[in-house]
CSV table of C-alpha atoms in Angstrom, one decimal:
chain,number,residue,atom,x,y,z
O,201,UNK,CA,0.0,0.0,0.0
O,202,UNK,CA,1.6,3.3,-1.0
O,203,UNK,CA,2.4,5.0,2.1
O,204,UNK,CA,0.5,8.7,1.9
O,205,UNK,CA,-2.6,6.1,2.2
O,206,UNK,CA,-1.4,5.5,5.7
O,207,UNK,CA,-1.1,9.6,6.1
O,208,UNK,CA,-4.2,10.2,8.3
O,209,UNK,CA,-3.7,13.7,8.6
O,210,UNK,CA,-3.8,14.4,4.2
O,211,UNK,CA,-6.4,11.4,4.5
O,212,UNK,CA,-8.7,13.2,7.2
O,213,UNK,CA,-8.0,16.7,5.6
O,214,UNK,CA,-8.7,15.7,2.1
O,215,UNK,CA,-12.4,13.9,3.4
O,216,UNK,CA,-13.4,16.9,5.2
O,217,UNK,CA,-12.5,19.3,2.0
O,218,UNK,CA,-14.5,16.9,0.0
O,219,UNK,CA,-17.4,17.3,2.6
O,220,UNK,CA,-17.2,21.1,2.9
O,221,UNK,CA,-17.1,21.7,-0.9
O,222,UNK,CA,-19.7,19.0,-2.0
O,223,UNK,CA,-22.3,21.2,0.8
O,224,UNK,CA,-20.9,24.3,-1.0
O,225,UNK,CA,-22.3,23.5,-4.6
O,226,UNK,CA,-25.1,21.4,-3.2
O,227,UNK,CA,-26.7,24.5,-2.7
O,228,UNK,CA,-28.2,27.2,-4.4
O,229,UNK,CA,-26.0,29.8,-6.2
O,230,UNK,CA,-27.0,32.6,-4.0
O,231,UNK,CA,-24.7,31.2,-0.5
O,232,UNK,CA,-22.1,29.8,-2.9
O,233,UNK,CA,-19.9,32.7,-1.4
O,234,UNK,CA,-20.7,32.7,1.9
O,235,UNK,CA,-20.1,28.4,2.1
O,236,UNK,CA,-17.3,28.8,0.5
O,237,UNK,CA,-15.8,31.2,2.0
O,238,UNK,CA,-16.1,29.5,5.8
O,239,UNK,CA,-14.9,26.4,3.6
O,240,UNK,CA,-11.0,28.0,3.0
O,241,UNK,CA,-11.1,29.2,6.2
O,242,UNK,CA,-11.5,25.7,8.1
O,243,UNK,CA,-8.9,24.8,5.3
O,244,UNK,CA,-6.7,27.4,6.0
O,245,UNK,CA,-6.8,26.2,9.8
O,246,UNK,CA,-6.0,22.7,9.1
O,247,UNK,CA,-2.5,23.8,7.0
O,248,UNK,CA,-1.4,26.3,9.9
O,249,UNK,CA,-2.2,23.3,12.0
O,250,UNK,CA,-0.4,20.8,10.7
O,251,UNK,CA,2.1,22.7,8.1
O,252,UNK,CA,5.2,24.8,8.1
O,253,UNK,CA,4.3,27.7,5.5
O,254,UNK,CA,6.8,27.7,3.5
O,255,UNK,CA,8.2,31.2,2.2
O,256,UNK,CA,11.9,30.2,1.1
O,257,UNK,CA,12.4,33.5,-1.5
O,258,UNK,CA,12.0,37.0,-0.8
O,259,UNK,CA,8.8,39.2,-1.4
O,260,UNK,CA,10.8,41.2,-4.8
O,261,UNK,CA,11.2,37.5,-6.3
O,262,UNK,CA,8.0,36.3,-5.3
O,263,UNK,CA,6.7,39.2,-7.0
O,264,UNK,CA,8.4,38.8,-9.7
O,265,UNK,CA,8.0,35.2,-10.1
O,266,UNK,CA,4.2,35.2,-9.1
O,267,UNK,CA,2.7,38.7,-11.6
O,268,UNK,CA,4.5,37.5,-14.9
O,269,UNK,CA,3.3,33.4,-14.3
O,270,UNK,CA,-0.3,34.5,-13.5
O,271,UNK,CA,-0.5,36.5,-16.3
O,272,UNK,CA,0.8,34.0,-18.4
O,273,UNK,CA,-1.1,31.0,-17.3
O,274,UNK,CA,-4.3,33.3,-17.5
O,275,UNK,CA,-3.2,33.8,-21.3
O,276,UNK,CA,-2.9,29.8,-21.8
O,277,UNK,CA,-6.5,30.1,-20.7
O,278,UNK,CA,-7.8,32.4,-23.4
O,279,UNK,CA,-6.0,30.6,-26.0
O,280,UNK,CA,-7.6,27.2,-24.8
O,281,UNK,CA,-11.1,29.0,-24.3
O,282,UNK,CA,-10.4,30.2,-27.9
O,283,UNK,CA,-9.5,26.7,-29.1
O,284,UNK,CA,-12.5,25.3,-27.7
O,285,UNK,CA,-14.6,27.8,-29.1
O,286,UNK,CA,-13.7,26.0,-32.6
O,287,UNK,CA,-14.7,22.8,-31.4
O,288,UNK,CA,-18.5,21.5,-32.0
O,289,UNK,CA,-18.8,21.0,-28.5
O,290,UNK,CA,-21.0,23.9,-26.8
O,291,UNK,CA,-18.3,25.4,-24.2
O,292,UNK,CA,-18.9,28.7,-25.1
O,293,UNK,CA,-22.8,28.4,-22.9
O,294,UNK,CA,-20.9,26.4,-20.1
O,295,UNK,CA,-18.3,29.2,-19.7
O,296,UNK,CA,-21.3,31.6,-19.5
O,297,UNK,CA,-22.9,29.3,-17.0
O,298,UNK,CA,-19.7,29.1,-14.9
O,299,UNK,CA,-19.1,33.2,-15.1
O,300,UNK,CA,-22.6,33.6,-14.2
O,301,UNK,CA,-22.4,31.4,-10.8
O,302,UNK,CA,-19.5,32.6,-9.8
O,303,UNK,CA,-20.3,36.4,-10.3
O,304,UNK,CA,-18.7,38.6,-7.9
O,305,UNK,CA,-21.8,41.0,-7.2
O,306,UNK,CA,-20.7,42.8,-3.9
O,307,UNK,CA,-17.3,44.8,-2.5
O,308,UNK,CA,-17.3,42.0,0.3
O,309,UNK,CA,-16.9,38.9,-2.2
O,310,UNK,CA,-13.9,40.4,-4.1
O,311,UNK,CA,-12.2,41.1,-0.2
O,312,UNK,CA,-13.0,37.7,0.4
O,313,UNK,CA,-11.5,36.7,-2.8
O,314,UNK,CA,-8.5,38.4,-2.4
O,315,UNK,CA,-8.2,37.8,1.5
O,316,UNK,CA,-9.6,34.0,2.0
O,317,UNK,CA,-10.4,32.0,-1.2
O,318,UNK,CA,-7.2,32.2,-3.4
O,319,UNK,CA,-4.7,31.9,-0.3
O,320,UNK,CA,-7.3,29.4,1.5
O,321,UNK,CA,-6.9,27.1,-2.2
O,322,UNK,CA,-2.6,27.5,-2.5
O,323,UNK,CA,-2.6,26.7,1.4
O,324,UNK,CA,-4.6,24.1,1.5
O,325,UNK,CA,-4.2,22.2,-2.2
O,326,UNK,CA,-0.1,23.0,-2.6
O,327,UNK,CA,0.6,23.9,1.3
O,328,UNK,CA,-1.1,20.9,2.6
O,329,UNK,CA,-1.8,18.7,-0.2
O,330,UNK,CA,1.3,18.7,-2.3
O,331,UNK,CA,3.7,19.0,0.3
O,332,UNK,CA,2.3,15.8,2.8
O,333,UNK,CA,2.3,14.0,-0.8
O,334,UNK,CA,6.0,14.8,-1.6
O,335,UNK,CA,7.0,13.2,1.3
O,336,UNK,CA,5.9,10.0,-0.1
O,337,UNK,CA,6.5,10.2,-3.7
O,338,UNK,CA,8.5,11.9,-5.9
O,339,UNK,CA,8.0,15.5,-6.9
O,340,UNK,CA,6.6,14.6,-10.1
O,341,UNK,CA,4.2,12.5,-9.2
O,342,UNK,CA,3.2,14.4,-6.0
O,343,UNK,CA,2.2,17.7,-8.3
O,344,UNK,CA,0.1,15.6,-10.5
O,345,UNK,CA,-2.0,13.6,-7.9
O,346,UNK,CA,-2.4,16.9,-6.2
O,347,UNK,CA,-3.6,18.8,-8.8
O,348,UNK,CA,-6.0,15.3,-9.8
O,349,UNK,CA,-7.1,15.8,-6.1
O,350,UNK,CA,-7.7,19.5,-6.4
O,351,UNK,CA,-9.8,18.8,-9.7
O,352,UNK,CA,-11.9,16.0,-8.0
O,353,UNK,CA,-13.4,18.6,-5.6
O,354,UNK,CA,-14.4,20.4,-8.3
O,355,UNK,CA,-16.3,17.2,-9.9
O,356,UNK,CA,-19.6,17.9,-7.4
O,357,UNK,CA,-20.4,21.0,-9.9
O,358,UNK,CA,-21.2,19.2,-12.7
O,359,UNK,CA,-18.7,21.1,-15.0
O,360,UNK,CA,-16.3,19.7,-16.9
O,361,UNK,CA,-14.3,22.5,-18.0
O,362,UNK,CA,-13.9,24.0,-14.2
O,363,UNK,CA,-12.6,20.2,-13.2
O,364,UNK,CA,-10.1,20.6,-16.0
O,365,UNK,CA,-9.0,23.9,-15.6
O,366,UNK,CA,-8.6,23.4,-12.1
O,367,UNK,CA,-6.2,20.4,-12.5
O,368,UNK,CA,-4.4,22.8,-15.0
O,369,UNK,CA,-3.7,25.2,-12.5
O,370,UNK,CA,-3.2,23.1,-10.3
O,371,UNK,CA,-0.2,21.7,-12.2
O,372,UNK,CA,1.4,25.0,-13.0
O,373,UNK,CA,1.3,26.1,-9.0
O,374,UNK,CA,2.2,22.7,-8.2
O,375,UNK,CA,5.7,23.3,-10.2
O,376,UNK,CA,6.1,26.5,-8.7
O,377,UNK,CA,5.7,25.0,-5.3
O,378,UNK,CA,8.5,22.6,-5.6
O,379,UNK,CA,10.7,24.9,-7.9
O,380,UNK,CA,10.7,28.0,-5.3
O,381,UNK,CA,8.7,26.3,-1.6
O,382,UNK,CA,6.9,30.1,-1.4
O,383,UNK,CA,2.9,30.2,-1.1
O,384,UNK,CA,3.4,34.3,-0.9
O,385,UNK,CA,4.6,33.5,-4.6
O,386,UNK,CA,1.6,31.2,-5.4
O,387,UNK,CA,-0.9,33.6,-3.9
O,388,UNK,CA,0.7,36.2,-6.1
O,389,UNK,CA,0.1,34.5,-8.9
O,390,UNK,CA,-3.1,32.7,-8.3
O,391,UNK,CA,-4.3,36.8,-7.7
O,392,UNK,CA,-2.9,37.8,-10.7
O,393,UNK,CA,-4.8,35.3,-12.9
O,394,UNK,CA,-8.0,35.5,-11.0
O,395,UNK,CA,-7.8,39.8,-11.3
O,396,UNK,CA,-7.5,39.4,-15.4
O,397,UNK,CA,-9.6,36.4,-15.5
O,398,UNK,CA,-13.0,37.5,-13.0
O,399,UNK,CA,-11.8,41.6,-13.6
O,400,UNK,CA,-10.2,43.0,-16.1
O,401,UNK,CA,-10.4,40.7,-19.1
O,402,UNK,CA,-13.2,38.2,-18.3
O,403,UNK,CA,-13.1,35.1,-21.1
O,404,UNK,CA,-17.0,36.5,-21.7
């Protein structure tokens, strides 16, 4: 048996993250923010918990790591949104539906974006995740299964494109994790794609 099956602690972490998100998009779209939000707190808990944060690079090389790889990783996305488009699949109506459900509608839900939900998801799938993983296997392997992990919990919506996406990004943090060990640098960049993504350039 491989032994991060014997980890209790990614085992009991990853079971309640499943819970917590599976009761986020069980219900309607209108508490999606509020759910989710207490969601990455808990998960935020459980990493200071049990994990060292790990910030081995200063702030100017986080920053300069973190701005140029969100922006580019949020560029990947328009070309594969664009590439899709051409496709006779209808993605083009599921990225409206995914926009539309995660609408950011009040000042509070971009704070809470900015402040909770982007460091509560690097914490939790690369701080917590990734790194119990790595102990077990090797780095390769540890950034795929995590991001495969990170994608499952996006399974309960229904949407195929948001599981995909998020075991895209979740490969691209992944690397950065075990290239620099900084989740000020991945919370950087996660910010950086989410401000051109939900903000300045939606896909829509």
């Amino acid at each position: 048996m491989a032994r991060y099956l014997k980890d209790w602690k990614l085992i009991g972490g990853l079971l309640l993250a499943y819970c917590l998100i599976f009761i986020t998009f069980d219900y309607k779209q209108q508490v999606f923010w509020y759910l989710y939000t207490a969601t990455m707190l808990f998960l935020i808990s459980i990493t200071i918990i049990t994990e060292k944060i790990d910030k081995q690079i200063s702030t100017k090389q986080a920053l300069l790591i973190g701005i140029p790889s969100g922006g580019l990783l949020y560029l990947i996305f328009v070309l594969g949104h664009y590439l899709l488009s051409l496709l006779p699949m209808n993605t083009v109506k599921q990225v409206n539906m995914l926009y539309k459900y995660f609408a950011l509608d009040w000042l509070w839900q971009y704070i809470v974006l900015i402040l909770i939900i982007i460091p509560g998801e690097e914490f939790f799938w690369r701080g917590f995740v990734l790194k119990r993983l790595e102990r077990e296997i090797k780095p390769v392997l540890a950034v795929i299964l995590a991001a495969g992990l990170n994608a499952l919990a996006f399974s309960f919506t229904g949407y195929f494109l948001l599981i995909f996406a998020a075991f895209f990004s979740g490969l691209i943090w992944g690397a950065l994790y075990i290239w620099k060990r900084s989740l000020p640098l991945l919370v950087i960049s996660h910010f950086i794609f989410d401000l051109f993504l939900f903000i300045i350039f939606p896909l829509i």
